[in-house]
Coordinates of C-alpha atoms in Angstrom, one line a residue:
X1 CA 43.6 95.3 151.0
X2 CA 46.6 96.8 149.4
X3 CA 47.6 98.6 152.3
X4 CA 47.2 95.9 154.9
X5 CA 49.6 94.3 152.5
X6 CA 51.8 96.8 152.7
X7 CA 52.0 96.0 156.5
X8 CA 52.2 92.0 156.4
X9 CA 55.0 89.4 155.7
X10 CA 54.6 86.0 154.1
X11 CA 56.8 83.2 153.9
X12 CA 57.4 82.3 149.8
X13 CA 57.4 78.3 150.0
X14 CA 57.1 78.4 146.0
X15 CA 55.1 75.8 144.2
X16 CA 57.3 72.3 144.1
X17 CA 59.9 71.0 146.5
X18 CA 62.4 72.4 144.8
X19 CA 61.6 76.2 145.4
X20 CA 63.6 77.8 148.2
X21 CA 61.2 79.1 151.3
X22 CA 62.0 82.7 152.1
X23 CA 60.3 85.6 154.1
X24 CA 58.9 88.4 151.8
X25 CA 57.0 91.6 152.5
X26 CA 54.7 94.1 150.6
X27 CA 53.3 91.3 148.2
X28 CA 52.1 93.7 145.4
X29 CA 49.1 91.0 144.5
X30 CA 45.8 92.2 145.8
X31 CA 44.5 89.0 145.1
X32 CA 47.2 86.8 146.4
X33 CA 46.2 83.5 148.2
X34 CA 47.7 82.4 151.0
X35 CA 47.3 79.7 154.0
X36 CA 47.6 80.4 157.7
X37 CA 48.3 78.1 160.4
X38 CA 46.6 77.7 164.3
X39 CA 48.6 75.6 166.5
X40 CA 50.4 75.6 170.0
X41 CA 53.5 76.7 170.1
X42 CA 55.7 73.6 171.6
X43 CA 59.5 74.6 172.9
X44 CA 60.8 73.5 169.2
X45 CA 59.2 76.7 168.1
X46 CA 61.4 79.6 169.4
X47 CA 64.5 77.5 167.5
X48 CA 63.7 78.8 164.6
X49 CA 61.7 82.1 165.2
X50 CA 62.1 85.0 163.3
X51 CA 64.3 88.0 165.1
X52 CA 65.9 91.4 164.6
X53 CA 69.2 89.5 163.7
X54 CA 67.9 86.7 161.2
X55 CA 65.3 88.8 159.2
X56 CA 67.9 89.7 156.7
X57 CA 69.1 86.2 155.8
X58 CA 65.4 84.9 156.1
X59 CA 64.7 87.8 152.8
X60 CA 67.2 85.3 151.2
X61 CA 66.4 81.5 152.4
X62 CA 64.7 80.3 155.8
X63 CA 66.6 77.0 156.9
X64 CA 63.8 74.7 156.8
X65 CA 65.7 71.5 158.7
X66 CA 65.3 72.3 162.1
X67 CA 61.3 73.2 161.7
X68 CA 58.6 71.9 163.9
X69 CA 57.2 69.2 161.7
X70 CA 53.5 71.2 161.8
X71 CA 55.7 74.0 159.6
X72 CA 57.0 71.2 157.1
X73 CA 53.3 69.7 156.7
X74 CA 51.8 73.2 155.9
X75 CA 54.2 73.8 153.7
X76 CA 53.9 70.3 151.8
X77 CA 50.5 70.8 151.9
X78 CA 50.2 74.9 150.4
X79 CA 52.3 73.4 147.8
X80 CA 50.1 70.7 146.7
X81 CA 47.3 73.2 146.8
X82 CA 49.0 75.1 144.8
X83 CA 49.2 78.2 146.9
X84 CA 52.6 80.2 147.2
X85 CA 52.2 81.9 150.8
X86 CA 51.7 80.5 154.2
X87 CA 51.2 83.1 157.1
X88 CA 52.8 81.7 160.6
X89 CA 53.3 84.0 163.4
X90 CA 56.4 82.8 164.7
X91 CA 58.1 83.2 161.5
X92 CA 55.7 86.3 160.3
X93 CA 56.5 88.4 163.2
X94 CA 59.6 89.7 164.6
X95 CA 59.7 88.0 168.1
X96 CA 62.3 90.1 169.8
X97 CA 60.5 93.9 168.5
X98 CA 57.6 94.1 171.1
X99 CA 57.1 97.3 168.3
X100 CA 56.7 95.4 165.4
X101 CA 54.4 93.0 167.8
X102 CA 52.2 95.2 168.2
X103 CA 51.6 96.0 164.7
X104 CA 51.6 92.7 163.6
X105 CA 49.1 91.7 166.7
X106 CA 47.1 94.9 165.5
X107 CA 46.3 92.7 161.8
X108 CA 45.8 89.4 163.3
X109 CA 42.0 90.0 162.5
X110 CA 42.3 90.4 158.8
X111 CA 45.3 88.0 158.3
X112 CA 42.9 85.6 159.2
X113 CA 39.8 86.8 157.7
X114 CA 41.3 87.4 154.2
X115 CA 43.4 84.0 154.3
X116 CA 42.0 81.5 151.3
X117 CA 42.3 78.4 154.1
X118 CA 43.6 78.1 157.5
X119 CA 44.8 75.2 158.9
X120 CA 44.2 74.1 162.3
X121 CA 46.1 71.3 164.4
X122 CA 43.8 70.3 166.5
X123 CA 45.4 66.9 167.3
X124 CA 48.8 68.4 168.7
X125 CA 48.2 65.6 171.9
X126 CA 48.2 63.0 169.6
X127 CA 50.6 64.0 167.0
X128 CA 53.9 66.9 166.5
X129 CA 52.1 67.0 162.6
X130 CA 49.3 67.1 160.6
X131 CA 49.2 63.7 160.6
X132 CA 45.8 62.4 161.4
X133 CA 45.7 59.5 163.9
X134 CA 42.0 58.3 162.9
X135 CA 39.5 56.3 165.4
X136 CA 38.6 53.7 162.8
X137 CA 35.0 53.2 164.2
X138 CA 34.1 57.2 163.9
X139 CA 35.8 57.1 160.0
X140 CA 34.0 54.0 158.8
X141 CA 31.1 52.9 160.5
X142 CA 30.7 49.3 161.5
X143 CA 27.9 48.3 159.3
X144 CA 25.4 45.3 160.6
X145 CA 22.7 43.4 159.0
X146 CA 20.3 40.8 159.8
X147 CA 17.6 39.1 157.8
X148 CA 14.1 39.6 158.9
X149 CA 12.3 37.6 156.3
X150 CA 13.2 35.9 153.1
X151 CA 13.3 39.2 151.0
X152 CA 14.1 42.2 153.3
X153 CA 16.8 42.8 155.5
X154 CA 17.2 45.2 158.4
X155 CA 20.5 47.3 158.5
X156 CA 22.3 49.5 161.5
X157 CA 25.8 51.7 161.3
X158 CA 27.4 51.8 164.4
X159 CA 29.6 54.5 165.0
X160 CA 31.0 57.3 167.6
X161 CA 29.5 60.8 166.1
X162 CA 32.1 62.9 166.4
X163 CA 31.5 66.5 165.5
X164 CA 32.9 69.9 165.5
X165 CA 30.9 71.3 168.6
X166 CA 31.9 68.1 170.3
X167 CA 35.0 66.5 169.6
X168 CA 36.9 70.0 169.0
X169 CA 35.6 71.8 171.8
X170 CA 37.5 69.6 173.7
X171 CA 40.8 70.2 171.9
X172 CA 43.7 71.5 173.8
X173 CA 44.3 74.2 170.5
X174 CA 40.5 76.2 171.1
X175 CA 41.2 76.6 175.1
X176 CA 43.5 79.7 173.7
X177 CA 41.9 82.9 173.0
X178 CA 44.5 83.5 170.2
X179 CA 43.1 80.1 168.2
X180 CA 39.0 81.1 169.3
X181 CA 39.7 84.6 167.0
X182 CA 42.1 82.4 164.3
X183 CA 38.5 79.9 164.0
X184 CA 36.2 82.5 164.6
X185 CA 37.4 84.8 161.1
X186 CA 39.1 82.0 159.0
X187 CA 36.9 81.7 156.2
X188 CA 37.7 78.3 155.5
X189 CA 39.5 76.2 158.2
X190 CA 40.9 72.4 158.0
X191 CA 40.9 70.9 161.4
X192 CA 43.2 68.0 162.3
X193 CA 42.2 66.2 164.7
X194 CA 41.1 62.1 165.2
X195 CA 39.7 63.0 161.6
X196 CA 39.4 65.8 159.4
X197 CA 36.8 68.4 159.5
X198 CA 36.0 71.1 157.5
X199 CA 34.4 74.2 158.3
X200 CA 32.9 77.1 156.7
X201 CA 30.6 80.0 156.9
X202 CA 28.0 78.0 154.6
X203 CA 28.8 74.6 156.8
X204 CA 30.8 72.2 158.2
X205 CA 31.8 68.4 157.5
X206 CA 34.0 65.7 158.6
X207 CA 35.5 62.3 156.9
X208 CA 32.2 60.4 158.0
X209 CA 29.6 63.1 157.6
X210 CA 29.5 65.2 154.2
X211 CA 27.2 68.1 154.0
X212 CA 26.3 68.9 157.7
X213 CA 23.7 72.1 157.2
X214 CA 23.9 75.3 159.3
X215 CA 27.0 77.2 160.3
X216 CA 29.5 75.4 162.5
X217 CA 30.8 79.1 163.6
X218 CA 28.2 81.4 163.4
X219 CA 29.5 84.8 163.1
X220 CA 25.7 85.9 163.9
X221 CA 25.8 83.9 167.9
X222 CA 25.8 85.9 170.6
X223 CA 28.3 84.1 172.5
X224 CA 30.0 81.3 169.8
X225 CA 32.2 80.3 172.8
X226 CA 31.5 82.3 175.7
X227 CA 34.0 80.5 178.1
X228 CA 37.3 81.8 175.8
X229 CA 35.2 85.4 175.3
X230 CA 34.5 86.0 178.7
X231 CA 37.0 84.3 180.6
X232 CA 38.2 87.3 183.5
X233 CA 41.8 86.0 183.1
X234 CA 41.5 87.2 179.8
X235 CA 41.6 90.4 181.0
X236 CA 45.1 91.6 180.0
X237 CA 47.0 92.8 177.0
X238 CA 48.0 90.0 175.5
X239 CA 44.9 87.8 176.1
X240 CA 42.5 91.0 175.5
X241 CA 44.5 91.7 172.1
X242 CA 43.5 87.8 170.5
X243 CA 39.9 88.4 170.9
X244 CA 40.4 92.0 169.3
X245 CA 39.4 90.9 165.9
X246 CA 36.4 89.1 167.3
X247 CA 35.5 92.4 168.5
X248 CA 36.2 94.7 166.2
X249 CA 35.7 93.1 162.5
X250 CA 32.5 94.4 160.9
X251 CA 32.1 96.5 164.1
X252 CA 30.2 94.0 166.1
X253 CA 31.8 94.5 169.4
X254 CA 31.9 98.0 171.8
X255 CA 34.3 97.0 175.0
X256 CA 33.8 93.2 174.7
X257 CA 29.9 93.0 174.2
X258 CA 28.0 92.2 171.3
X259 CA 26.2 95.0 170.1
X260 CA 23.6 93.6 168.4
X261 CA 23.3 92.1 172.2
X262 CA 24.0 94.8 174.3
X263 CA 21.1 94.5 176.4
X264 CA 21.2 91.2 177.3
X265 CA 24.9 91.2 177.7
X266 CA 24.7 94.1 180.0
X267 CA 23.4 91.3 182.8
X268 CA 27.0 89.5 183.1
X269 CA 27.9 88.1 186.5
X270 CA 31.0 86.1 187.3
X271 CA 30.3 82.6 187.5
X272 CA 32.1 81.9 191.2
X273 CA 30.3 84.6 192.6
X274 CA 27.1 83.6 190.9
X275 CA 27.3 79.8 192.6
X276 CA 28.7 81.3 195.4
X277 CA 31.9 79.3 195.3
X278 CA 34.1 81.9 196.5
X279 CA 34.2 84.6 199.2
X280 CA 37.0 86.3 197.9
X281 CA 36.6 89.7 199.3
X282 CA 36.6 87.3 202.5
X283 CA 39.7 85.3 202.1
X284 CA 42.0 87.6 200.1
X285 CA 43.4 90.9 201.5
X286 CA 45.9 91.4 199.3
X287 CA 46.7 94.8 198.1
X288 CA 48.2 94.0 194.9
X289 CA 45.0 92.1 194.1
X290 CA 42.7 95.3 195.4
X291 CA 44.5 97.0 193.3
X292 CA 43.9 95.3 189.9
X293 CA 40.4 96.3 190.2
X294 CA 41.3 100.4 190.4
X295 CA 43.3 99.8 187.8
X296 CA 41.0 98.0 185.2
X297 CA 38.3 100.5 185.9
X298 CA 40.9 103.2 184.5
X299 CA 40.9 101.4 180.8
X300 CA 37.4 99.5 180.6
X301 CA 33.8 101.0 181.2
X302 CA 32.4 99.5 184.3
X303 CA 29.5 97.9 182.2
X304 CA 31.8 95.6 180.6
X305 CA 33.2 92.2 181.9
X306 CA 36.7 93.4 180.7
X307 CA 36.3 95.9 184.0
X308 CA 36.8 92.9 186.2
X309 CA 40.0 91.1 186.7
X310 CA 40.9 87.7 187.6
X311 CA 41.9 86.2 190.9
X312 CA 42.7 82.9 192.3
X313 CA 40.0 80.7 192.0
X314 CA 37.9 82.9 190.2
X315 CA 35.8 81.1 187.3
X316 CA 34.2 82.6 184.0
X317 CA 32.1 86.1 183.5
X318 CA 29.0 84.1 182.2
X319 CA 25.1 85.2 181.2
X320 CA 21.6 83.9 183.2
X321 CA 21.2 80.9 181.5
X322 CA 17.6 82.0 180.2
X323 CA 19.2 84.4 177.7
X324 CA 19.1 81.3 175.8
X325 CA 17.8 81.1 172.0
X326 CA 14.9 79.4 172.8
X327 CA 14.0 82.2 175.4
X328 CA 12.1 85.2 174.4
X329 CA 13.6 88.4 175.3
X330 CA 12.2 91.8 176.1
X331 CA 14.4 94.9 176.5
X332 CA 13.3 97.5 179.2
X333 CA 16.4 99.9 177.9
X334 CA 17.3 101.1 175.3
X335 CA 20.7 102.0 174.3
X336 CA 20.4 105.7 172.7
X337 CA 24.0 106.8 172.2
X338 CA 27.8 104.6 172.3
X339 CA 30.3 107.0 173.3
X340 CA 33.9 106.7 173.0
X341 CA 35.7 107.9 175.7
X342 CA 39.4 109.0 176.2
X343 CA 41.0 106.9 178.2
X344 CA 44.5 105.4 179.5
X345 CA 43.7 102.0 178.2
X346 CA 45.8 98.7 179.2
X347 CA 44.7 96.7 176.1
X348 CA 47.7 97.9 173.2
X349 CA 45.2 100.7 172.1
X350 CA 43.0 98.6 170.4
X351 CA 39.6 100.1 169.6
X352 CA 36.9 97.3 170.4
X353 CA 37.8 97.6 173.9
X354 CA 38.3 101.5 174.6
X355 CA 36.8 102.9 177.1
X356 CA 32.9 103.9 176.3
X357 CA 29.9 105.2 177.8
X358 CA 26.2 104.3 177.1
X359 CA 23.2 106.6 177.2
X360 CA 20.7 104.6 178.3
X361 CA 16.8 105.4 177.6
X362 CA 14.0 103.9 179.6
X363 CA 10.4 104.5 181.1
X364 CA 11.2 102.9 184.2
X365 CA 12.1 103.8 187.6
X366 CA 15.1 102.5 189.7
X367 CA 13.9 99.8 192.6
X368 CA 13.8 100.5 196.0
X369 CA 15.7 98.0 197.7
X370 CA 17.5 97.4 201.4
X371 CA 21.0 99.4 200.1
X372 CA 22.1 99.2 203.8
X373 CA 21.4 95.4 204.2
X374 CA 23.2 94.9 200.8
X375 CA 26.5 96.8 202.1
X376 CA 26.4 94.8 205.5
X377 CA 27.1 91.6 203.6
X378 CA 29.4 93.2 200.4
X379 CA 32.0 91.0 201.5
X380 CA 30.1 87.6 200.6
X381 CA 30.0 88.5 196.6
X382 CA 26.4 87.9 197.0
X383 CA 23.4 89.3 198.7
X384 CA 19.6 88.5 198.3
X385 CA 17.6 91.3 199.5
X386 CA 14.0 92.8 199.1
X387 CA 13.0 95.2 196.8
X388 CA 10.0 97.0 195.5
X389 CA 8.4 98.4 192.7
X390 CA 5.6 101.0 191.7
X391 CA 3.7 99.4 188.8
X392 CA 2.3 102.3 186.4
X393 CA -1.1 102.7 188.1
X394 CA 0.3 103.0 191.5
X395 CA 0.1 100.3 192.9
X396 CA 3.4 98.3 195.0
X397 CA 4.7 95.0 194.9
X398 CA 7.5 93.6 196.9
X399 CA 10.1 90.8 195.9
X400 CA 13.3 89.1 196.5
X401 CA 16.5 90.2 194.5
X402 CA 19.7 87.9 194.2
X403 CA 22.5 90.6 193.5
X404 CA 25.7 89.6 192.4
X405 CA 28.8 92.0 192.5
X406 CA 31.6 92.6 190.1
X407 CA 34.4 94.0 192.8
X408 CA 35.1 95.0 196.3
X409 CA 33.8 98.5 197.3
X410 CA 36.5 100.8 196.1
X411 CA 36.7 103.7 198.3
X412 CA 32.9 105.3 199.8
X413 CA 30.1 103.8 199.1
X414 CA 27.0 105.2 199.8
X415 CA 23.3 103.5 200.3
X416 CA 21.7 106.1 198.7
X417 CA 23.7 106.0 195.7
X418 CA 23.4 102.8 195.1
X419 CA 20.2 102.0 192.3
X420 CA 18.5 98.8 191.2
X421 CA 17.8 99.6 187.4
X422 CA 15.9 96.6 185.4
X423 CA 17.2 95.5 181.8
X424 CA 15.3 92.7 180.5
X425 CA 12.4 90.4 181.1
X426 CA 12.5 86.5 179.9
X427 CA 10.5 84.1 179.5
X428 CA 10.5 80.0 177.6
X429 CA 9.2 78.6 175.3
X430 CA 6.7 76.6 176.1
X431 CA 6.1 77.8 179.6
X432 CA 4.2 80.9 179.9
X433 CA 3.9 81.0 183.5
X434 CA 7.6 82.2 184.2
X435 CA 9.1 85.2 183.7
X436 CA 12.6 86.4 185.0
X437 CA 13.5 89.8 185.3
X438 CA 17.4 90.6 184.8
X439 CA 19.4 94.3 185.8
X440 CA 22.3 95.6 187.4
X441 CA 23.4 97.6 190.5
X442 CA 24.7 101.1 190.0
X443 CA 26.5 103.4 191.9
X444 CA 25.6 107.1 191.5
X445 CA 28.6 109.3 190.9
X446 CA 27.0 112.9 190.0
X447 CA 26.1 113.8 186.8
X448 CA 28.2 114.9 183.4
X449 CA 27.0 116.4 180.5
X450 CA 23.2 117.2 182.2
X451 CA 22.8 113.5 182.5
X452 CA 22.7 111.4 185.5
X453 CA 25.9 109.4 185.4
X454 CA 26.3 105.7 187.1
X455 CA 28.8 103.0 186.9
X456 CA 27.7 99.3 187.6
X457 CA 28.3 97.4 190.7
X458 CA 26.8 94.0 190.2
X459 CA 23.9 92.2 188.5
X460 CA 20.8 91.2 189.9
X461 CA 17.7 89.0 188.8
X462 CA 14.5 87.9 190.2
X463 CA 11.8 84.8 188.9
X464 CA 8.4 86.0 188.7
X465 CA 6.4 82.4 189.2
X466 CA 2.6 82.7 188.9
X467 CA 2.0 79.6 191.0
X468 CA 4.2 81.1 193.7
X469 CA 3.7 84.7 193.4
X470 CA 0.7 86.5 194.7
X471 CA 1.5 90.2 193.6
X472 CA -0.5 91.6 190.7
X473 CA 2.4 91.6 188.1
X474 CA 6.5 91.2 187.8
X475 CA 8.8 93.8 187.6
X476 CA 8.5 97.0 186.4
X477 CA 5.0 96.3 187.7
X478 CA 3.5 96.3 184.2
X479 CA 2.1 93.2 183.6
X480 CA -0.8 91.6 184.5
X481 CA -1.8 87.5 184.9
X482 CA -0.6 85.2 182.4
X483 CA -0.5 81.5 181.8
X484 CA -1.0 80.7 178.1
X485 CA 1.1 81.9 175.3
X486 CA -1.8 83.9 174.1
X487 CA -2.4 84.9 177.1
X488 CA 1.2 86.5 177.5
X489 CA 1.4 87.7 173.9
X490 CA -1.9 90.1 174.8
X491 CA -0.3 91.0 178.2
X492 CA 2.7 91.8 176.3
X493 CA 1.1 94.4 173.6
X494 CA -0.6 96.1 176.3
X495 CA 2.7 96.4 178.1
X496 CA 4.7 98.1 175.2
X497 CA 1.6 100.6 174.6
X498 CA 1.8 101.6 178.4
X499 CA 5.6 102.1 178.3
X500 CA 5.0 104.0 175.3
X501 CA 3.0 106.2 177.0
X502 CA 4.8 107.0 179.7
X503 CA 7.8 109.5 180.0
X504 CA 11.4 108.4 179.5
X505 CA 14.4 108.6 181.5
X506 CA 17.8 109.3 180.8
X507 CA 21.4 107.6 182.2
X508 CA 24.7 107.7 181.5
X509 CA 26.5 104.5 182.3
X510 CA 30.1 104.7 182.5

């Protein structure tokens, strides 16, 4: 703590309105409380922004008149809470020294994290404050009563349930990666919006609703808002650098993915593709945008969503929907080794999204698929081709693939280095005559350090159906009939003993 304060400034608003507000650095308090501030910056806020030219005479007084009126309310309001400090980035950071940005960028994480309360102005549509404009009916509830009999009476509270997952997910403020990292590690946050909320890693409330259980923000979710995570035009510095803390505080994160989900995160595809909104590869042949991809590759593993960049049109990087919580989940990797790798990266040199390479461990084959029918139609994004499988006692069983790529083919590619290699199986809740198997195309490129080495290409999934199938079992062949839970519970012990008995391979996915 004390030497991230070493590194941090603070604006000193005192404790009255009488106390002059000035900038002050290496706060010796190890304790010290302070407030932070998530907003939109609006074109008042470069007027007053702190630069190479002003930072002296802001050490002595910071001219408060001209402020954005969301600066005055924090203040007015640290004060009545009694807390000296406020963090706000504009005024915090030296705009004009991209140097000291990138320091300053570098702590965002943990000026967030250790801040006592962060304040959030969600409402900025509706107001330049903090200022609440409230909906009366969502506030206080229209109350209405009738009499039934002579000694009872039946009751109803009309009202419009606003709540954080709804009404703020639809602020203007969380469609910025900057303010999903600023909610996501605040321990405490006030939101302003058509009322207050208040949210905190034991719960979450508003003006109507006290005591909501659960976690509004759960730092446990795989994906708390996937859209702002995932985004592909969040692939650059600045953008990649406000989910940083997200990736990197208690090291959750290796090159954008959960780990405690790397292996269902591993099966990413890009939304477009996915509906088959866009033939990009098709429509744009621009080299500038052929390009980009070359380039990402050079600072992000091709595993990772952060390998693929944007382009017009292009939607969200996205999961299959059955990865779910209330679909069951069984890995057919496992991820042995994370290793960082050396790389010229394009994301400010910030560690949750260096360059890595997984060593991956499984007992299961690569599918044999129609490679050559697959590169016929690269250009569509999408492809659905057959593939087989050689279940453990022999036997075949042949089914259709959709495959889904990440990029254009980027110099050669070859059909027989091109691999099917299966990740997970799913199935519902509730309906234990499904199950869809998930994995991604790889690309062979030789092997490094004795291992086989790949890098991905796309992501491919098939539904095994028991009505509609007629082979003996799903992908990797290693299941038999199923259509009760108990039913699939037995098929499913019996599968892990065979995997365990059967030898494992080897990959290195770069």
């Amino acid at each position: 703590m004390a030497e991230f304060l070493e590194k941090v400034r603070f604006i000193d608003v005192g404790l009255d309105d009488t106390a002059t507000v000035r900038l002050v650095e290496r706060v010796k308090d190890t304790n010290v409380k302070y407030i932070t501030l998530s907003y939109r910056w609006t074109a008042e806020t470069p007027k007053t922004n702190l630069k190479t030219h002003n930072k002296d005479k802001y050490h002595q007084s910071i001219p408060t008149e001209n402020w954005p009126q969301i600066y005055k309310d924090a203040v007015a309001l640290s004060r009545t809470l009694g807390i000296r400090y406020v963090w706000i980035d504009s005024l915090c950071i030296i705009q004009d020294d991209g140097k000291d940005w990138n320091t300053q960028a570098s702590l965002m994480h943990r000026i967030y994290t250790h801040g006592y309360l962060n304040l959030a102005h969600a409402c900025a549509e509706f107001s330049p404050g903090l200022e609440v404009t409230r909906d009366p009916i969502s506030v206080s509830p229209c109350v209405l009563s009738r009499t039934r009999t002579a000694s009872s009476k039946e009751y109803w509270a009309c009202f419009r349930n606003y709540t954080p997952s709804s009404d703020l997910a639809r602020a203007p403020l969380y469609s910025r990666g900057w303010c999903y990292q600023e909610r996501f590690l605040a321990t405490r946050t006030v939101h302003f919006s058509q009322k207050l909320y208040w949210e905190c890693k034991a719960g979450h409330a508003s003006e109507s609703f006290t005591g909501d259980k659960g976690l509004a923000w759960s730092r446990g979710s795989a994906s708390s808002n996937p859209d702002i995570l995932t985004s592909v035009d969040q692939a650059n510095d600045q953008s990649l650098s406000s989910v940083f803390g997200v990736s990197t505080e208690c090291d959750w994160c290796v090159a954008g993915l959960w780990k405690k989900y790397l292996i269902r995160q591993l099966i990413w595809y890009r939304v477009s593709h996915r509906h088959g909104h866009y033939d990009e590869f098709e429509r744009i042949r621009d080299t500038a945008y052929y390009a980009s991809f070359e380039k990402q590759l050079t600072g992000f593993p091709s595993w990772s969503w952060a390998s693929c960049p944007t382009s017009p049109g292009s939607s969200s990087i996205a999961w299959p929907g059955h990865t779910e919580p209330e679909y069951q989940n069984e890995p057919l990797v496992e991820v042995e080794t994370i290793i960082p790798l050396n790389s010229q990266a394009l994301h400010l040199g910030y560690p949750g999204f260096e360059s890595s390479a997984l060593i991956l461990r499984t007992a299961f084959d690569f599918l044999g698929f129609d490679a050559e029918q697959l590169l016929s139609k690269w250009e569509s994004w999408f492809s659905t081709c057959k593939a087989d499988a050689r279940a453990y006692n022999g036997d075949k069983c042949q089914f259709q693939v959709l495959i889904n790529l990440d990029r254009p083919i980027i110099g050669v590619v070859k059909k027989e280095d091109l691999r099917l290699l299966p990740i997970s199986m799913e199935y519902q809740a509730g309906r234990w005559d499904t199950v869809w198997i998930d994995g991604i195309l790889l690309e062979e490129l030789g092997v490094e350090d004795g291992l086989p080495t790949f890098r991905r290409m796309g992501q491919w999934s098939h539904r095994y159906d028991m009505d509609t199938c007629t082979q003996q079992s799903p992908i990797p062949g290693l299941l038999g009939s199923f259509d009760t839970k108990e039913r699939l519970e037995f098929e499913l012990g019996e599968f892990r003993k065979r995997r365990e008995s059967l030898p494992f391979h080897r990959y290195k996915l770069v």
